[in-house]
CSV table of C-alpha atoms in Angstrom, one decimal:
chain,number,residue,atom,x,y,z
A,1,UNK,CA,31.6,124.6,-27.0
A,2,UNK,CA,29.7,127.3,-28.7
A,3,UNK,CA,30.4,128.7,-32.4
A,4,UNK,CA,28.9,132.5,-32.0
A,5,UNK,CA,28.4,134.9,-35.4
A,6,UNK,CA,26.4,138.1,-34.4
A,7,UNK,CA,28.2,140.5,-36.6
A,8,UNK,CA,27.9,140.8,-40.4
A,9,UNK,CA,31.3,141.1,-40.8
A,10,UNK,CA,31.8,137.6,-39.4
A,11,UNK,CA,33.1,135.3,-41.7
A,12,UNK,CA,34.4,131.5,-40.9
A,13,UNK,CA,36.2,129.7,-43.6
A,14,UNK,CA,36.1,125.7,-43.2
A,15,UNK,CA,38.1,124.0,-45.9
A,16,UNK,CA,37.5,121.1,-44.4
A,17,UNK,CA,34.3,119.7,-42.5
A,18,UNK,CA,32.4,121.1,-40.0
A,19,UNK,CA,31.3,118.6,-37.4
A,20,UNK,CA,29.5,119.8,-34.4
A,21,UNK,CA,27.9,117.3,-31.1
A,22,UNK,CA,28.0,119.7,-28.8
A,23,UNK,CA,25.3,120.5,-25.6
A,24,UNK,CA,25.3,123.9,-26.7
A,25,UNK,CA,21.6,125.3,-27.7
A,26,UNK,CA,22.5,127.7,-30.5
A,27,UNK,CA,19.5,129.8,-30.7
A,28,UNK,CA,20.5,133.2,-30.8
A,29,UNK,CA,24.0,132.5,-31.5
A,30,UNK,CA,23.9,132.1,-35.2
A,31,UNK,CA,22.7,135.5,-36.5
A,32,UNK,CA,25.0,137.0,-38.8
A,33,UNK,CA,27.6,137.1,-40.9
A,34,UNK,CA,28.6,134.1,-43.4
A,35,UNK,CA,29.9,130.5,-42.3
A,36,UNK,CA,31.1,128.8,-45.9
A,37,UNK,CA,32.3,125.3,-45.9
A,38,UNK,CA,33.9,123.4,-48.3
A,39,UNK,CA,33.8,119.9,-47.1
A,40,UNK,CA,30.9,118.0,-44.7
A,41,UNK,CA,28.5,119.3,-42.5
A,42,UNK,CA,27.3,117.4,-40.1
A,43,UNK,CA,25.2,118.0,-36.9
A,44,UNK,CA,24.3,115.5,-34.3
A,45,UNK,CA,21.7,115.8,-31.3
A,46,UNK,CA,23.1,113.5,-28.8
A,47,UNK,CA,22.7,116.3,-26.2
A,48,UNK,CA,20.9,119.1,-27.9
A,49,UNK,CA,18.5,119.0,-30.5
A,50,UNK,CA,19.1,123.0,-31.6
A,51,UNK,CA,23.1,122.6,-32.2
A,52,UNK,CA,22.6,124.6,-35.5
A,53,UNK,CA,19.5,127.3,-34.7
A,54,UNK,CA,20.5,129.8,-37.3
A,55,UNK,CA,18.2,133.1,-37.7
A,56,UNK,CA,18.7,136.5,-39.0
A,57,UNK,CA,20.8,137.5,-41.6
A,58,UNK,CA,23.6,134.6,-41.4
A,59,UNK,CA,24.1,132.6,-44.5
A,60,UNK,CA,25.4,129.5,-45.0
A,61,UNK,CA,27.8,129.1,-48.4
A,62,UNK,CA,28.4,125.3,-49.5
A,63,UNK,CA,31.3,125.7,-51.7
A,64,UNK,CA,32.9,122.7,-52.2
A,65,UNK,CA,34.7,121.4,-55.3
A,66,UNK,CA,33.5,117.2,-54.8
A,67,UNK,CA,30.4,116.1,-53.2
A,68,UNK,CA,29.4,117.6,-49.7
A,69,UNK,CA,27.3,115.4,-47.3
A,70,UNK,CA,24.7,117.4,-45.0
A,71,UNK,CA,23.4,116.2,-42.2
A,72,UNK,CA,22.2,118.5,-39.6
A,73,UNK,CA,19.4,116.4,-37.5
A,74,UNK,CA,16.9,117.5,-34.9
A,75,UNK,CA,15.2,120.9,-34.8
A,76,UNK,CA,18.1,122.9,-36.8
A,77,UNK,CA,17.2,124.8,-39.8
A,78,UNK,CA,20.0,127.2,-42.3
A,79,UNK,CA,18.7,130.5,-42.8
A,80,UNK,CA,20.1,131.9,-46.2
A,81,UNK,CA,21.4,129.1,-47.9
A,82,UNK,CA,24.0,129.7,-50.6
A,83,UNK,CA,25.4,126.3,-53.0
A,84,UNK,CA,28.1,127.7,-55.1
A,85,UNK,CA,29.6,123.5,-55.6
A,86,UNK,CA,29.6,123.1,-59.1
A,87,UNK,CA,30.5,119.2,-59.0
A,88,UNK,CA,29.0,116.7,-60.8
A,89,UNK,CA,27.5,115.0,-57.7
A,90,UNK,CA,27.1,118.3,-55.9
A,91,UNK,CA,25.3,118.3,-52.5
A,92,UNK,CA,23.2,115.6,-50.8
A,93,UNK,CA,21.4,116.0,-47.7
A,94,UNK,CA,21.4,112.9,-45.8
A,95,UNK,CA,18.3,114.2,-44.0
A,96,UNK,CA,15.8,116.8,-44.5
A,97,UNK,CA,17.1,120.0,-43.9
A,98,UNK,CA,14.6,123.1,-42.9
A,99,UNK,CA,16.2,126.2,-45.1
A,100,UNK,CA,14.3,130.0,-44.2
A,101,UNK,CA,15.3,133.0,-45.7
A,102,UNK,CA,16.9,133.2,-49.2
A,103,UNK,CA,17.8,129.7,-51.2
A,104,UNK,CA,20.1,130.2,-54.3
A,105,UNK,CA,21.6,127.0,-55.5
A,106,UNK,CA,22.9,128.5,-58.7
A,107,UNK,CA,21.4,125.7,-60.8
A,108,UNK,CA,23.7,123.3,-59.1
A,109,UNK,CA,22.9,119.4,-58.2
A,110,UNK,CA,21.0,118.6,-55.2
A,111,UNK,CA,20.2,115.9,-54.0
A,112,UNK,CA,18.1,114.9,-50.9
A,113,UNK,CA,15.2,116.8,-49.5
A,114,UNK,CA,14.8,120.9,-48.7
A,115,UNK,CA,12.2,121.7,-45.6
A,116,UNK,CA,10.7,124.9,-46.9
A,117,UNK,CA,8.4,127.4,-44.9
A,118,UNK,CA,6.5,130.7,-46.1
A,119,UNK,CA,9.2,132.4,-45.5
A,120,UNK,CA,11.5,130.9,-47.6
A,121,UNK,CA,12.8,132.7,-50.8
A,122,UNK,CA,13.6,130.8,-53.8
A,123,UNK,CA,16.2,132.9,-56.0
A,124,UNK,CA,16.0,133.2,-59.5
A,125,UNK,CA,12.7,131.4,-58.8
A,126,UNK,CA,14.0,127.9,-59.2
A,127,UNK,CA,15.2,124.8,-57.8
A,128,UNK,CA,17.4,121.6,-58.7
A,129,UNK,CA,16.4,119.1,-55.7
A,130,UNK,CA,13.2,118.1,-53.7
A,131,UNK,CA,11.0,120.5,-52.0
A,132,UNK,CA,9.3,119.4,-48.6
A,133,UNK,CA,6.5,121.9,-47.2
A,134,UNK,CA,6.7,121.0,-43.6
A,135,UNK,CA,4.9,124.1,-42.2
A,136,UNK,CA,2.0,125.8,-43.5
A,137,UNK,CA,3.1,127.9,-46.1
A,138,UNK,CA,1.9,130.0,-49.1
A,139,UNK,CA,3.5,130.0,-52.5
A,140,UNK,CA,3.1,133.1,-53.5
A,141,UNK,CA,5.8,133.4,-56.1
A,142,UNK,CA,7.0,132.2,-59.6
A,143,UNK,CA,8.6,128.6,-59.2
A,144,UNK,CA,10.6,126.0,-60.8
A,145,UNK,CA,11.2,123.0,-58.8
A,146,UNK,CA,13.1,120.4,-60.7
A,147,UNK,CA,12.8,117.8,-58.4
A,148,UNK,CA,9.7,116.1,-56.5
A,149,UNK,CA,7.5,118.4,-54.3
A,150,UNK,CA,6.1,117.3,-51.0
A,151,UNK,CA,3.2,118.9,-49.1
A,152,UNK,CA,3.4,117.8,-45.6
A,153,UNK,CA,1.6,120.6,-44.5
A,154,UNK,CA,-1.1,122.9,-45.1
A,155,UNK,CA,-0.3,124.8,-48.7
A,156,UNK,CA,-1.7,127.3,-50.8
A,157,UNK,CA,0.4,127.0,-54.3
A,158,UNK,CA,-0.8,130.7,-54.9
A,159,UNK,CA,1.2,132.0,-58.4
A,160,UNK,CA,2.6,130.5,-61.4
A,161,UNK,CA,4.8,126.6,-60.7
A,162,UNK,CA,6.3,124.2,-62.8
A,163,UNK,CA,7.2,120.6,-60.8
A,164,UNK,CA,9.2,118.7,-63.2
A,165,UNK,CA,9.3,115.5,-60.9
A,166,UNK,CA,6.0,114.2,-58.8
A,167,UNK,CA,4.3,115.8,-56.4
A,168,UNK,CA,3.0,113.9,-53.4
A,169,UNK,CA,0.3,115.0,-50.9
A,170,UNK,CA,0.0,114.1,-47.4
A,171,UNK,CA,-1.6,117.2,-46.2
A,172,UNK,CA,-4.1,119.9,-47.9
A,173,UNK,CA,-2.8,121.1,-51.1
A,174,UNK,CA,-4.8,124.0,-52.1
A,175,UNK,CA,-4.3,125.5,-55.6
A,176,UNK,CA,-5.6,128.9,-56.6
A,177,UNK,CA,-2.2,129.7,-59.4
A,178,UNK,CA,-1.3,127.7,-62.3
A,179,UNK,CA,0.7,124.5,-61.4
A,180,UNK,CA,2.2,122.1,-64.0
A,181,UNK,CA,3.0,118.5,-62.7
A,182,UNK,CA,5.2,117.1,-65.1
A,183,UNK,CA,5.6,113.5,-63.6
A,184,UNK,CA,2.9,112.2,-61.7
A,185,UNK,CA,0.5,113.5,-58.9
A,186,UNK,CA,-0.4,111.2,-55.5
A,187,UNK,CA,-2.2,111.6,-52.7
A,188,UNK,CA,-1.7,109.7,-49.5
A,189,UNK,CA,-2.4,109.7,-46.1
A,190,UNK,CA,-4.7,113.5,-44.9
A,191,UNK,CA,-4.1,114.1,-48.4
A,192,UNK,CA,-6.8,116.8,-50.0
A,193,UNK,CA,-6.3,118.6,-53.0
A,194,UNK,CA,-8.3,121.6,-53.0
A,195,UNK,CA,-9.2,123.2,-56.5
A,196,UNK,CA,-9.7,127.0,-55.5
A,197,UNK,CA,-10.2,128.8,-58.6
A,198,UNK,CA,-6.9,127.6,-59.9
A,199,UNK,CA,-5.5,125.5,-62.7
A,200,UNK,CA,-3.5,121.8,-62.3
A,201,UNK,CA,-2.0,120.2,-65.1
A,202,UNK,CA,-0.6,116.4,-64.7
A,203,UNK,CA,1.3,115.0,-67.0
A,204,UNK,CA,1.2,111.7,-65.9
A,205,UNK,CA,-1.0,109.8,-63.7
A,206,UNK,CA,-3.2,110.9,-60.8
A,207,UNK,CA,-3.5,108.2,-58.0
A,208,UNK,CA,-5.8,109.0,-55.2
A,209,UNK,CA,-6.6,105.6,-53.4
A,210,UNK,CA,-9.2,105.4,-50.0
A,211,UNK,CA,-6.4,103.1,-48.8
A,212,UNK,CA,-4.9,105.9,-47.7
A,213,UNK,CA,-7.3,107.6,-45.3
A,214,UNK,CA,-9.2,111.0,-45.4
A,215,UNK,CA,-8.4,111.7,-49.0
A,216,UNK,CA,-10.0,114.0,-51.1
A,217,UNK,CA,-10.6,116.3,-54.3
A,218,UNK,CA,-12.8,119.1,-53.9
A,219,UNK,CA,-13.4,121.2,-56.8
A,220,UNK,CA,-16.4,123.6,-56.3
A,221,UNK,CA,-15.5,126.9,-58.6
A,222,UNK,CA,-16.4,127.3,-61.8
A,223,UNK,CA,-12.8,128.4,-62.5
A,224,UNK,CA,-11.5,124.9,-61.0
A,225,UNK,CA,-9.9,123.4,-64.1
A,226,UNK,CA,-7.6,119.8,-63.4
A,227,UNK,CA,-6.4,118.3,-66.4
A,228,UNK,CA,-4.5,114.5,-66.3
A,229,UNK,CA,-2.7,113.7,-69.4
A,230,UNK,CA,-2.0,110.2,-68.1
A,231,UNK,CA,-4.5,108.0,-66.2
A,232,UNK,CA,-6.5,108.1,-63.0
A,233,UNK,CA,-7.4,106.2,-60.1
A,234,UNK,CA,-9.7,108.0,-58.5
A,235,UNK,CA,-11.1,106.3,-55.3
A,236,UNK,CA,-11.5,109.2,-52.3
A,237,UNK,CA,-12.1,108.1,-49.2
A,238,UNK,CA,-14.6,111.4,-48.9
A,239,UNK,CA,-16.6,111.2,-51.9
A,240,UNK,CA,-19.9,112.4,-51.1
A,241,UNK,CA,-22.1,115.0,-52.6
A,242,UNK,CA,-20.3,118.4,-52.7
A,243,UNK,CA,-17.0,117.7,-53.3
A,244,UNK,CA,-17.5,117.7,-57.1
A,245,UNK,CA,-19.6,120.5,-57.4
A,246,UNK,CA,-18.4,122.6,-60.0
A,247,UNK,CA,-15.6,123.4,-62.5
A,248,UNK,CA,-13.8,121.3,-65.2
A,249,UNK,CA,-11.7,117.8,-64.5
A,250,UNK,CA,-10.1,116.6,-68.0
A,251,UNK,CA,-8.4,113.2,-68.6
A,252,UNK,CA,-6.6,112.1,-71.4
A,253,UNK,CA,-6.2,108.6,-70.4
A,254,UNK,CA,-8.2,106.0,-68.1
A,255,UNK,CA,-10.2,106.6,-65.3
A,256,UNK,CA,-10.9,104.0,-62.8
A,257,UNK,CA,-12.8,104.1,-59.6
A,258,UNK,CA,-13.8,101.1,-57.2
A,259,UNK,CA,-14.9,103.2,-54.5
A,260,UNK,CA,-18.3,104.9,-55.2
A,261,UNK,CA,-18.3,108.6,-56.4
A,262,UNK,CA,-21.0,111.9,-56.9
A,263,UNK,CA,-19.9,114.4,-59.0
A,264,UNK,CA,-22.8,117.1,-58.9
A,265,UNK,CA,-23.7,120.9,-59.5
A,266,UNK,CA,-22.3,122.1,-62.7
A,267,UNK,CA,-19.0,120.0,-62.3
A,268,UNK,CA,-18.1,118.4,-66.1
A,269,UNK,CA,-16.2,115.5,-66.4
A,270,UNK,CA,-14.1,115.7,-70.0
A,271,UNK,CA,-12.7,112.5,-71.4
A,272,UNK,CA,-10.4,113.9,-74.7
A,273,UNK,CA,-7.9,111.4,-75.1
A,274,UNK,CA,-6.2,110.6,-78.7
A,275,UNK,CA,-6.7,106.8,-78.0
A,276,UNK,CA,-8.9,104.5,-76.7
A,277,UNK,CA,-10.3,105.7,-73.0
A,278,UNK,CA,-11.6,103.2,-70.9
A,279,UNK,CA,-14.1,104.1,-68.1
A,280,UNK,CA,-14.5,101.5,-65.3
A,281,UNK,CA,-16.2,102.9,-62.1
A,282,UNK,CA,-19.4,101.4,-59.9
A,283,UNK,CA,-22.4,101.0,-60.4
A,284,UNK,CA,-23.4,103.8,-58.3
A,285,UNK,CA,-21.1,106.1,-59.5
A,286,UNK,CA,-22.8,109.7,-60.7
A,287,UNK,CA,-21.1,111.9,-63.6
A,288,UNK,CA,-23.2,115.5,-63.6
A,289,UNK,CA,-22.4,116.1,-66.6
A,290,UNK,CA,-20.1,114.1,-68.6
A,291,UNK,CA,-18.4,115.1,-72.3
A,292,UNK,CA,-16.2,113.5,-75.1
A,293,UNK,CA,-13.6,114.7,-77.1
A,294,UNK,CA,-12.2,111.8,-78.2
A,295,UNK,CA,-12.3,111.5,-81.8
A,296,UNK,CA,-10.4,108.0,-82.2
A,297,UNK,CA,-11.3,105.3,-84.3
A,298,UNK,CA,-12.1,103.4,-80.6
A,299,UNK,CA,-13.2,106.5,-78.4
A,300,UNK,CA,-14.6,105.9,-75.1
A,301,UNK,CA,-15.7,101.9,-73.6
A,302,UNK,CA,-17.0,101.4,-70.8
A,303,UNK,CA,-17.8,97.7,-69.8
A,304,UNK,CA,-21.7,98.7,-68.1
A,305,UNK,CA,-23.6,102.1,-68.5
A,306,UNK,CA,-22.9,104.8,-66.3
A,307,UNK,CA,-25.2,106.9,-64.8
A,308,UNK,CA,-25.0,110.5,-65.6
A,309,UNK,CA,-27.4,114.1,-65.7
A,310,UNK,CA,-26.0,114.9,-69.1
A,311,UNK,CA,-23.9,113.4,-71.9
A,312,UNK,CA,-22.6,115.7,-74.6
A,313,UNK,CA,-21.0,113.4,-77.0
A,314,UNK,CA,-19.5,115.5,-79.6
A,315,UNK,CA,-20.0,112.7,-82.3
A,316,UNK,CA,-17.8,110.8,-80.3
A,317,UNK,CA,-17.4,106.8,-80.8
A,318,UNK,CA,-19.2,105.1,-76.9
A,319,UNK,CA,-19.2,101.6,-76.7
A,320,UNK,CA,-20.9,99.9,-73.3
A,321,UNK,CA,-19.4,96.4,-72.8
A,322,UNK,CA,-20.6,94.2,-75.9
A,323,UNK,CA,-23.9,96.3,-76.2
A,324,UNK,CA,-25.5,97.1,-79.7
A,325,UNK,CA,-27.6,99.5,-81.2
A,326,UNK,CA,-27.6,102.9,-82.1
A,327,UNK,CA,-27.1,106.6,-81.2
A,328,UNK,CA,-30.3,109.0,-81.2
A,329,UNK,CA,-30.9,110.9,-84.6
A,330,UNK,CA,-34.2,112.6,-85.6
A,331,UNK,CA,-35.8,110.7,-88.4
A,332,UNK,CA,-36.2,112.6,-92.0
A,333,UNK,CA,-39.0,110.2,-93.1
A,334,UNK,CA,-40.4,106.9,-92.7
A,335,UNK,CA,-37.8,104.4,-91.9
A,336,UNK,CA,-37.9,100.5,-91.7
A,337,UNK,CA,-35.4,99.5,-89.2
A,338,UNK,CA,-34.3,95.6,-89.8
A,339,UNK,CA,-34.1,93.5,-86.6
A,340,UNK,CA,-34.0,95.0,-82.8
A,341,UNK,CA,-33.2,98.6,-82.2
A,342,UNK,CA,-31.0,99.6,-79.1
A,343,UNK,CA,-30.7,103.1,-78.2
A,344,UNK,CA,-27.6,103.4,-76.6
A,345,UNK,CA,-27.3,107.3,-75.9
A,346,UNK,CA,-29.0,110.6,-77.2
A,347,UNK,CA,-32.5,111.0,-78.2
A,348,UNK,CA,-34.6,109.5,-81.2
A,349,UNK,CA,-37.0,112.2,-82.3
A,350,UNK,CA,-39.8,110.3,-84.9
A,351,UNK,CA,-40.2,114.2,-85.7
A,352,UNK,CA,-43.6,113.2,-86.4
């Protein structure tokens, strides 16, 4: 059997579930008008992997008053998707479900993942659950996503977005708006994270490990601004010269690297944490230029010298390992200095 809805004036009314194995391949049949269900919906492929193909202008309205399962498996997607269930436990989709068209969950619970493409239109520009980008889409719009977003395909994050959960990449991320990570950022498997003139702001940690393979940052604009409030594990399984070319990476916590790095060009690494920052990369890893702004009793340590083109030190507190000796200064008169002298950083100028 078949359910068809062509008109806009069609309108089915399941106060129960809606469960549907059928052969049929609904592809032009669900096109209109407004299917609202109050109980379960579940979709099963046993003969058909397109048993709910919805397009055009049909909607579907979850309106239950307890918790609604979805599960519509296979190729289906829900174009227009309406959740007026105000429950406490709301809706859960017991698989990802691909949603086109307008989204408008009315602030209500969600749980489980939403498949998003470019076409997808979040209203009131938020959401409550998990957003998956499973085609290559561009966020072009103002965005609230108040659970975890997942970039499984190519994505330009184009405009203004706020993630209060994670955000995980397994694909290229590219982010020329103003994005605000308020848990933590990862990258995993094809995972690149593209600066393109844009601004990312992590609350908590960035984890980018060459376990997981053909990683990468690339930040080459001057405009490229990424700022990690937590720590970072930083080990990109591409890491040559040119991916840190330009523009501005900030950490406020940690930074460690057991995978060789080149940072290059006019690309500034900015350590301005409120505590005690510890640096522990390898021995052939290159800072171009590298600046503190970390005016705690402790500042930075680092257990062995880095290399780097340029330090700007701010008056900042460096320690290397158990080393000792002094910074540069530029000497007023003749001075007597008692024992040996190390020059750790800077310059000594005998100003002769």
């Amino acid at each position: 059997g078949r359910l068809q809805m062509i008109n806009e004036e069609d309108y089915v009314l399941i106060n129960g579930s809606y469960i549907s194995d059928s052969s049929a391949n609904t592809s032009g049949s669900l096109t209109a008008g407004t299917m609202e269900v109050k109980g379960d919906v579940v979709v099963n492929n046993t003969y058909t992997a397109y048993g709910f193909m919805a397009s055009g202008t049909h909607k579907l309205l979850l309106s239950g008053d307890e918790v609604q399962n979805i599960n519509i498996s296979g190729n289906n997607k829900v174009v227009n998707l309406e959740i007026t269930n105000e429950s406490e436990e709301g809706i859960v989709f017991q698989e990802r479900l691909l949603a086109t068209g307008e989204v408008n969950d009315h602030g209500n619970k969600v749980t489980g993942s939403l498949g998003i493409a470019s076409s997808t239109k979040f209203i009131n520009n938020c959401y409550s659950g998990d957003v998956y980008i499973g085609q290559p889409t561009t966020m072009s719009e103002e965005l609230t996503i108040k659970g975890t977003l997942y970039v499984g395909e190519k994505a330009t994050l184009a405009n203004e977005m706020t993630i209060e959960g994670d955000m995980s990449v397994f694909n290229q991320a590219t982010v020329s708006g103003n994005i605000h990570v308020k848990g933590n950022l990862s990258q995993h498997w094809w995972g690149y994270l593209h600066m393109n003139k844009g601004s990312l702001k992590i609350d908590g940690n960035y984890i980018l490990n060459s376990s997981e393979n053909y990683t990468a940052l690339l930040m080459q604009h001057a405009e490229d601004y990424l700022y990690v409030k937590g720590n970072v594990i930083f080990n990109p399984y591409h890491n040559g010269s040119g991916y840190l070319s330009a523009g501005t990476f900030e950490i406020g916590g940690n930074l460690t690297s057991t995978r060789n790095f080149y940072a290059g060009g006019s690309h500034r690494f900015l350590f301005s944490g409120d505590k005690r920052q510890e640096i522990s990369i390898p021995s052939n890893g290159y800072f171009a230029t590298i600046e503190l702004q970390n005016n705690s009793e402790e500042g930075i340590y680092s257990a062995t010298a880095f290399t780097k083109a340029k330090l700007i030190r701010n008056g900042c507190k460096l320690t290397y390992g158990d080393m000792e000796g002094e910074y540069g200064w530029t000497l007023e008169e003749d001075t007597v200095y008692e024992g040996d002298l190390g020059l750790l950083e800077d310059t000594l100028d005998l100003n002769g």
